[in-house]
């Protein structure tokens, strides 16, 4: 997985990151940070070093953020999270995004070695879940979660976790139907075989037995396996539309009725083999179509972002309370890095909020006492006391979800299958009635019935029902390999129809993780060393970047180091007082324009200059825009300020409309306006602030650098590094739709051959039984080959 | 030739038996996770003194 790096680099033994700062060592092994070293020591003390044998550097850098899990000891929250509990034993399933290799699996299944209270732990690798049975007398839920967090496997705890609410039952039901259909098909084929080969006189005595047995299987197939097709067809007829299931249900019904008629009246062997084969293939098609991702959730709303509980101060006591139980007037305690769950007034402390969730604006803003703070802001700095003024469900951000865009129906664009199904059904019915009518006029009523049913049987659109899911799921798999995850197969068709692209700025076309520093001012080598020595002690990402940027040789001893969260750091290095931090922190100038993206430096009270963070555009952004330019209308809509306008002008062509300082509602309405002008809009966004627009658009794509992070509800998730491939994805989606159309043409050729026999009323069961698999095999080969060809041509592999 | 009736009955019963076995396995969750057991079986057994 990881390319081996040059020998000059030192890699952390635990997580494999380059060691840029000081090296931590334990047992001759080198670590990048105290966190990694800590995990190693825990494991080595417990004889769990096998962890490092199965994979090299299996760990993940530990996040520095300290989490509070006191709320897990609240009985109410406890009971909502656990799967089962009695007096001693509790069973709980955690979703742990960090699970990624066999070492993780091994370690998590050996939890009992770390704590005797854990009785058993089982990992489901693909779902990234671990089911833990533990004795809650010996280890509390809070301690268990802290144990997991301490070894780098912090579970994601959320009361609304769609990952957990898997629709297993639906899938299992389908698998069961496929099994039954396969069973029936095998038996029916066996009993139909003598019929194909011609029966000898000896075998004639079995003919009626085979017939009755086949009929019995056909009953099971029709009434059990194909029930969904009838229900779906009935549902669509009630809504006065025709979907693909309508002709399918009709054909199954006709096949069954005619077979039953022939067998009961002993006039023929019936078409039970075709019926069972058809049912099996159709169900397989459904199964392929239902393929989804186990570990990615596409339907998240604000509840997944918000904490499970917040600390409420009541009568001087702190008590964790679930979000849903918060009331107006409650006094809540918000610590560093916690998210405000409801609109509230700041009562105590200095607020410094990061609203990037809500507005997309990346720079934190400071708030003073008495101000109303909207839900979704993340406090950076000291702990705050706030009073809730609006319930969670009525807060600014949450109201976005009450918007009608979130209640609309799911199918936004009618897919090829359903469109074609209407014409197809009409054509088939027309031919069937015409054939029956002509025979009727000619006076041959038996032939009329034969021809009518035969046309319906042979004109089966089963190829459509199979080629579409096959093609689309191949595309899904191909995109998956290229880090583009689609919610379902319908999205491929939507992707092919897109003509307008709307980009969000921050986090979507910029890299949130890459920091580009520039320094304004002058520093001597000695001063650089002093600054680096001080900054080295801080875990703040900017401090780390500064250390990396300065890359000094010598480290000087640091005394009296102090870090003020959200402000800066003060330290004495070599008898010199160093201050790093925001403008107001350095200069005591309260009016100084503050911006989190710059770090100001002063040494011994003398201002030395500042580091500025420049937003880094994603790699190949310019190339991406140039590639998209000729075919798509593009728009840029950002919650951020105008500050980057100049560099954007260099990337986007001049006619691209750009809007800044847009609220989440503005974005949603903008997409709506574009749609009402007849555009098929694809929205690319990253944060909760884009959630409305993503949902409203015809195809919402959440861009993220880590697919295990929370992303807003969307139709697709695109990994940041794959953004440059977007034109290829769209082109390939178009190819896929073309493949489906071609296979329809091929299928029609087979159908016409069948119809030629059918209208004459002389379709033998053998012809039907041969035609169907033949066309199916042709289609499977065709879609497979063309898919590969197009993938190569569209530069995806 | 009447033995064929018996054999046909046997073959259907056997097929039914396998179908039932499949149902039973599916109900017990054997097909829920088809990836992890394959990885799990590759781990060594724990020995009391294991050192890097």
XYZ file of C-alpha atoms in Angstrom, chain A residues 290-753:
464
model
C -28.442 -3.301 -4.683
C -24.727 -3.500 -4.157
C -23.862 -0.713 -1.792
C -21.058 0.339 0.435
C -21.090 -1.007 3.921
C -18.798 1.495 5.464
C -19.854 4.711 3.824
C -22.959 6.523 4.819
C -24.566 8.866 2.320
C -27.532 9.995 4.370
C -26.111 11.996 7.187
C -27.762 15.009 8.627
C -26.793 17.469 11.312
C -27.363 14.948 14.068
C -24.303 13.007 12.943
C -22.199 16.120 13.332
C -23.435 17.143 16.705
C -22.176 15.575 19.880
C -24.286 12.929 21.580
C -24.483 14.956 24.743
C -23.351 18.242 26.214
C -22.538 19.181 29.748
C -25.336 21.098 31.454
C -24.631 23.080 34.582
C -27.445 22.845 37.048
C -27.241 24.061 40.623
C -23.493 24.228 40.330
C -23.250 20.639 39.181
C -22.097 19.437 35.804
C -24.156 16.735 34.215
C -24.065 15.362 30.679
C -27.440 15.605 28.952
C -28.415 14.099 25.584
C -28.904 16.702 22.867
C -32.561 15.859 22.457
C -33.286 16.692 26.091
C -31.895 20.214 25.994
C -34.343 22.959 26.839
C -34.419 26.689 26.386
C -32.701 28.320 29.330
C -30.333 25.448 30.056
C -26.843 26.543 30.903
C -24.333 24.487 28.984
C -20.596 24.109 29.220
C -18.705 24.083 25.935
C -15.091 23.018 26.100
C -12.303 23.490 23.626
C -13.154 21.891 20.287
C -16.746 21.139 21.143
C -19.614 22.031 18.869
C -22.495 24.168 20.010
C -25.650 22.102 19.624
C -28.253 24.869 19.706
C -28.394 28.610 19.217
C -27.323 30.107 22.526
C -26.088 33.223 24.273
C -22.517 33.449 25.459
C -22.597 33.921 29.234
C -19.069 33.374 30.418
C -15.676 33.110 28.828
C -14.074 34.328 25.662
C -15.628 32.806 22.581
C -13.554 32.129 19.519
C -15.579 30.166 17.062
C -14.825 28.233 13.954
C -17.966 28.376 11.834
C -16.557 26.507 8.884
C -19.302 23.903 9.323
C -22.008 26.457 8.898
C -20.647 29.135 6.648
C -17.608 27.640 4.993
C -15.636 30.619 6.249
C -12.401 29.090 7.415
C -11.286 31.827 9.757
C -12.538 31.658 13.317
C -14.333 34.694 14.694
C -14.277 35.980 18.218
C -17.520 36.609 20.068
C -18.153 38.629 23.194
C -20.455 38.092 26.151
C -24.153 38.391 25.420
C -23.860 37.578 21.726
C -26.049 34.912 20.200
C -23.988 32.115 18.742
C -25.501 29.895 16.088
C -25.422 26.156 16.464
C -22.671 24.422 14.564
C -19.865 26.715 15.694
C -16.865 25.008 17.176
C -15.223 26.671 20.146
C -11.478 27.038 19.989
C -9.999 28.043 23.290
C -11.191 28.083 26.826
C -14.322 26.469 28.165
C -17.464 28.584 27.863
C -20.765 28.810 29.600
C -23.738 29.465 27.391
C -27.468 29.672 27.717
C -29.672 28.020 25.151
C -32.165 30.328 23.443
C -33.603 28.000 20.854
C -34.231 24.263 20.952
C -31.937 22.130 18.835
C -34.588 21.466 16.236
C -35.293 25.159 15.709
C -31.717 26.361 15.471
C -30.353 28.177 12.460
C -28.466 25.276 10.977
C -31.027 22.634 11.784
C -33.765 24.584 10.074
C -31.938 23.873 6.840
C -33.046 20.285 7.165
C -36.635 21.244 7.475
C -36.380 22.757 4.045
C -38.484 21.040 1.435
C -35.389 19.999 -0.491
C -34.927 17.355 2.158
C -38.378 15.953 1.831
C -38.501 15.569 -1.915
C -38.568 12.242 -3.662
C -35.356 10.517 -4.413
C -35.484 9.805 -8.091
C -34.528 13.091 -9.628
C -33.983 12.082 -13.224
C -35.968 9.343 -14.851
C -33.596 6.595 -15.862
C -33.244 4.989 -19.240
C -34.923 1.753 -18.207
C -38.124 3.324 -17.013
C -38.347 5.586 -20.025
C -37.816 2.756 -22.447
C -40.153 0.468 -20.509
C -43.127 2.596 -21.482
C -42.480 2.432 -25.212
C -41.395 -1.153 -24.955
C -44.543 -2.246 -23.159
C -46.681 -0.382 -25.629
C -44.904 -1.952 -28.605
C -45.057 -5.461 -27.170
C -48.729 -5.190 -26.327
C -49.432 -3.829 -29.788
C -47.635 -6.721 -31.520
C -49.262 -9.263 -29.230
C -52.769 -7.964 -29.865
C -52.085 -7.587 -33.576
C -50.892 -11.195 -33.837
C -53.789 -12.533 -31.798
C -56.211 -10.363 -33.775
C -54.979 -11.643 -37.127
C -55.307 -15.271 -36.088
C -58.757 -14.504 -34.709
C -59.791 -13.029 -38.024
C -58.382 -16.082 -39.768
C -60.597 -18.143 -37.507
C -57.961 -19.994 -35.503
C -58.726 -19.170 -31.874
C -56.182 -21.558 -30.340
C -53.462 -20.035 -32.506
C -54.629 -16.584 -31.445
C -54.092 -17.411 -27.772
C -50.798 -19.152 -28.583
C -49.484 -16.220 -30.546
C -50.621 -13.682 -27.961
C -48.874 -15.379 -25.061
C -45.837 -16.324 -27.121
C -45.195 -12.741 -28.185
C -45.315 -11.601 -24.575
C -42.991 -14.382 -23.503
C -40.396 -13.887 -26.133
C -40.331 -10.110 -26.100
C -39.202 -10.127 -22.514
C -37.089 -7.110 -21.588
C -35.129 -9.267 -19.189
C -31.955 -8.254 -20.932
C -32.657 -4.670 -19.959
C -33.243 -5.729 -16.410
C -29.879 -7.429 -16.463
C -27.636 -5.314 -18.683
C -28.377 -2.104 -16.821
C -27.418 -3.285 -13.345
C -24.436 -5.186 -14.717
C -23.068 -2.210 -16.599
C -23.779 0.283 -13.873
C -22.352 -1.815 -11.097
C -19.189 -2.356 -13.115
C -18.965 1.401 -13.412
C -19.544 1.700 -9.686
C -16.690 -0.688 -9.007
C -14.411 1.124 -11.411
C -15.165 4.508 -9.866
C -14.647 2.994 -6.448
C -11.116 1.985 -7.436
C -10.561 5.578 -8.494
C -11.842 7.002 -5.209
C -15.236 8.102 -6.396
C -18.013 6.482 -4.404
C -21.546 6.550 -5.723
C -24.580 6.005 -3.573
C -26.239 3.625 -6.012
C -26.341 2.673 -9.650
C -28.927 5.313 -10.548
C -26.341 7.972 -9.840
C -24.296 6.857 -12.852
C -27.138 7.749 -15.164
C -27.617 11.075 -13.430
C -23.935 11.781 -13.807
C -24.197 11.262 -17.539
C -26.875 13.929 -17.825
C -25.146 16.713 -15.919
C -24.548 19.957 -17.797
C -23.849 22.442 -15.010
C -21.293 22.293 -12.259
C -21.427 24.325 -9.084
C -18.309 24.428 -6.954
C -17.973 25.332 -3.349
C -14.608 26.865 -2.591
C -13.134 26.061 0.788
C -12.378 22.404 1.220
C -13.714 21.535 -2.198
C -11.278 23.112 -4.599
C -8.796 23.946 -1.869
C -6.833 21.429 0.143
C -7.882 21.671 3.755
C -4.864 19.746 4.995
C -2.060 21.256 3.010
C -0.760 24.465 4.474
C 1.298 26.860 2.477
C 3.258 29.212 4.696
C 4.844 32.471 3.745
C 6.842 34.624 6.126
C 6.836 38.375 6.021
C 9.691 39.916 7.975
C 13.305 39.006 8.746
C 14.673 36.336 11.016
C 18.246 35.452 11.854
C 19.247 31.803 12.108
C 19.370 32.114 15.845
C 15.893 33.591 15.981
C 14.632 30.822 13.766
C 16.007 28.288 16.193
C 14.388 30.059 19.094
C 10.998 30.138 17.409
C 11.223 26.531 16.272
C 12.205 25.386 19.751
C 9.170 27.060 21.240
C 6.726 25.993 18.535
C 7.903 22.395 18.759
C 6.109 22.005 22.080
C 2.736 22.861 20.677
C 0.398 20.411 19.063
C -1.398 23.100 17.094
C -1.239 22.300 13.395
C 0.136 25.721 12.569
C 2.968 25.335 15.075
C 3.888 22.063 13.450
C 3.896 23.677 10.050
C 6.122 26.460 11.328
C 8.585 23.934 12.734
C 8.591 22.154 9.400
C 8.989 25.399 7.483
C 11.898 26.604 9.604
C 13.617 23.193 9.645
C 16.373 24.223 12.029
C 19.305 22.075 13.034
C 19.623 22.961 16.669
C 17.020 22.760 19.382
C 17.360 25.072 22.352
C 16.040 24.346 25.833
C 12.647 25.821 26.546
C 11.508 27.183 29.897
C 8.189 28.434 31.155
C 6.252 27.231 28.156
C 2.623 28.264 28.130
C -0.016 27.709 25.496
C -3.228 29.687 25.448
C -5.701 27.805 23.317
C -6.959 29.781 20.355
C -4.468 32.566 21.055
C -0.868 31.545 20.926
C 2.117 30.406 22.915
C 4.610 32.103 25.195
C 7.917 30.557 26.114
C 11.359 31.493 27.338
C 14.062 30.085 25.132
C 17.681 31.010 25.783
C 16.663 33.822 28.111
C 14.524 35.324 25.408
C 10.792 35.619 25.679
C 9.123 34.357 22.516
C 5.519 34.995 21.652
C 3.746 33.295 18.784
C 0.129 33.817 18.023
C -2.615 36.021 16.785
C -2.152 39.744 16.318
C -4.132 40.724 19.383
C -2.229 38.220 21.466
C 1.155 39.635 20.518
C 0.449 43.329 20.532
C -2.291 43.843 23.124
C -3.943 45.860 20.407
C -7.592 44.891 20.765
C -8.576 46.504 17.486
C -6.010 44.631 15.476
C -7.637 42.783 12.637
C -7.485 39.192 13.700
C -7.153 36.305 11.410
C -6.418 32.765 12.285
C -4.533 32.216 9.114
C -1.576 34.263 10.255
C 0.830 33.701 13.113
C 2.632 36.724 14.437
C 6.003 36.520 16.113
C 7.589 38.694 18.713
C 10.850 38.101 20.532
C 11.581 40.046 23.696
C 8.701 42.333 22.901
C 10.011 43.231 19.451
C 7.701 42.464 16.563
C 9.494 40.284 14.055
C 6.948 39.606 11.383
C 4.273 37.043 10.657
C 3.638 33.746 8.962
C 0.691 33.732 6.648
C -1.235 30.696 5.543
C -2.220 30.694 1.950
C -4.980 28.447 0.783
C -3.599 25.777 -1.397
C -5.612 24.928 -4.487
C -5.996 21.281 -5.151
C -3.447 19.783 -7.474
C -4.368 20.013 -11.128
C -7.273 22.336 -10.438
C -6.398 24.475 -13.398
C -6.239 21.420 -15.641
C -9.584 20.227 -14.296
C -11.297 23.532 -15.018
C -9.766 23.692 -18.478
C -10.973 20.177 -19.217
C -14.480 20.936 -18.027
C -14.672 24.351 -19.660
C -15.781 23.351 -23.158
C -18.646 21.106 -22.070
C -20.113 22.421 -18.877
C -21.425 25.621 -17.444
C -19.624 26.313 -14.220
C -20.431 28.352 -11.158
C -18.517 29.071 -8.008
C -20.339 29.728 -4.804
C -18.515 30.192 -1.546
C -19.291 31.020 2.030
C -15.890 32.603 2.244
C -14.827 36.199 1.671
C -13.592 37.789 -1.518
C -9.969 37.508 -0.437
C -9.006 34.820 -2.953
C -10.823 36.359 -5.866
C -7.640 37.252 -7.732
C -6.137 33.808 -7.763
C -9.505 32.318 -8.680
C -9.663 34.555 -11.730
C -6.478 32.964 -12.928
C -8.026 29.519 -12.719
C -11.596 29.988 -13.851
C -12.483 31.496 -17.200
C -13.807 35.060 -16.876
C -17.423 34.213 -17.649
C -17.812 31.879 -14.664
C -20.132 33.505 -12.134
C -18.635 33.663 -8.661
C -20.503 34.445 -5.495
C -18.987 34.958 -2.078
C -20.274 35.218 1.477
C -23.166 32.934 0.674
C -25.160 31.402 3.510
C -26.241 27.749 3.326
C -29.718 28.909 2.302
C -28.295 31.148 -0.412
C -26.480 28.185 -1.842
C -29.577 26.031 -1.817
C -31.639 28.725 -3.509
C -28.945 29.346 -6.077
C -28.993 25.701 -7.117
C -32.766 25.815 -7.209
C -32.682 28.816 -9.521
C -30.263 27.086 -11.864
C -32.527 24.049 -11.950
C -35.627 26.036 -12.712
C -33.729 27.488 -15.657
C -33.535 23.938 -16.981
C -30.012 23.044 -15.946
C -28.995 19.659 -14.651
C -26.880 20.690 -11.740
C -24.046 18.858 -10.066
C -23.025 20.453 -6.801
C -19.601 19.836 -5.340
C -19.265 20.759 -1.706
C -17.638 19.592 1.440
C -19.213 20.946 4.576
C -22.478 20.996 6.370
C -22.954 24.460 4.908
C -23.280 22.893 1.475
C -25.664 20.208 2.668
C -28.776 21.997 1.447
C -27.341 22.668 -1.979
C -26.032 19.129 -2.254
C -29.434 17.735 -1.501
C -31.224 20.113 -3.821
C -28.937 19.539 -6.788
C -29.509 16.776 -9.307
C -26.268 15.212 -8.203
C -24.642 16.249 -4.959
C -21.008 15.275 -4.601
C -19.301 15.588 -1.242
C -15.586 16.169 -1.597
C -13.476 14.913 1.265
C -9.919 13.887 1.933
C -10.853 11.086 4.231
C -13.905 9.074 3.298
C -14.360 7.996 6.886
C -14.889 11.555 7.971
C -18.376 12.810 8.239
C -19.589 14.155 4.974
C -22.934 15.820 4.450
C -25.731 13.815 2.891
C -25.002 13.398 -0.799
C -25.354 11.184 -3.833
C -21.659 10.561 -4.171
C -18.451 11.002 -2.252
C -15.326 12.038 -4.087
C -11.925 11.816 -2.519
C -10.039 15.087 -2.900
C -7.149 13.548 -4.773
C -9.508 12.209 -7.436
C -11.092 15.576 -8.185
C -8.872 15.988 -11.221
C -10.419 12.862 -12.732
C -13.901 14.338 -12.706
C -14.058 14.844 -16.497
C -13.151 11.188 -17.006
C -15.816 10.096 -14.562
C -18.467 12.073 -16.371
C -17.284 10.802 -19.734
C -17.330 7.236 -18.517
C -20.835 7.632 -17.121
C -21.899 8.742 -20.573
C -20.200 5.714 -22.087
C -22.074 3.498 -19.650
C -25.397 4.904 -20.745
C -24.348 4.250 -24.326
C -23.468 0.640 -23.457
C -26.949 0.177 -22.049
C -28.481 1.597 -25.195
C -26.395 -0.675 -27.406
C -27.319 -3.729 -25.391
C -30.928 -2.763 -25.810
C -30.426 -2.828 -29.562
C -28.794 -6.252 -29.392
C -31.578 -7.550 -27.197
C -34.137 -6.215 -29.633
C -32.569 -8.269 -32.427
C -33.057 -11.432 -30.395
C -36.556 -10.344 -29.519
C -37.419 -9.825 -33.178
C -36.231 -13.334 -34.013
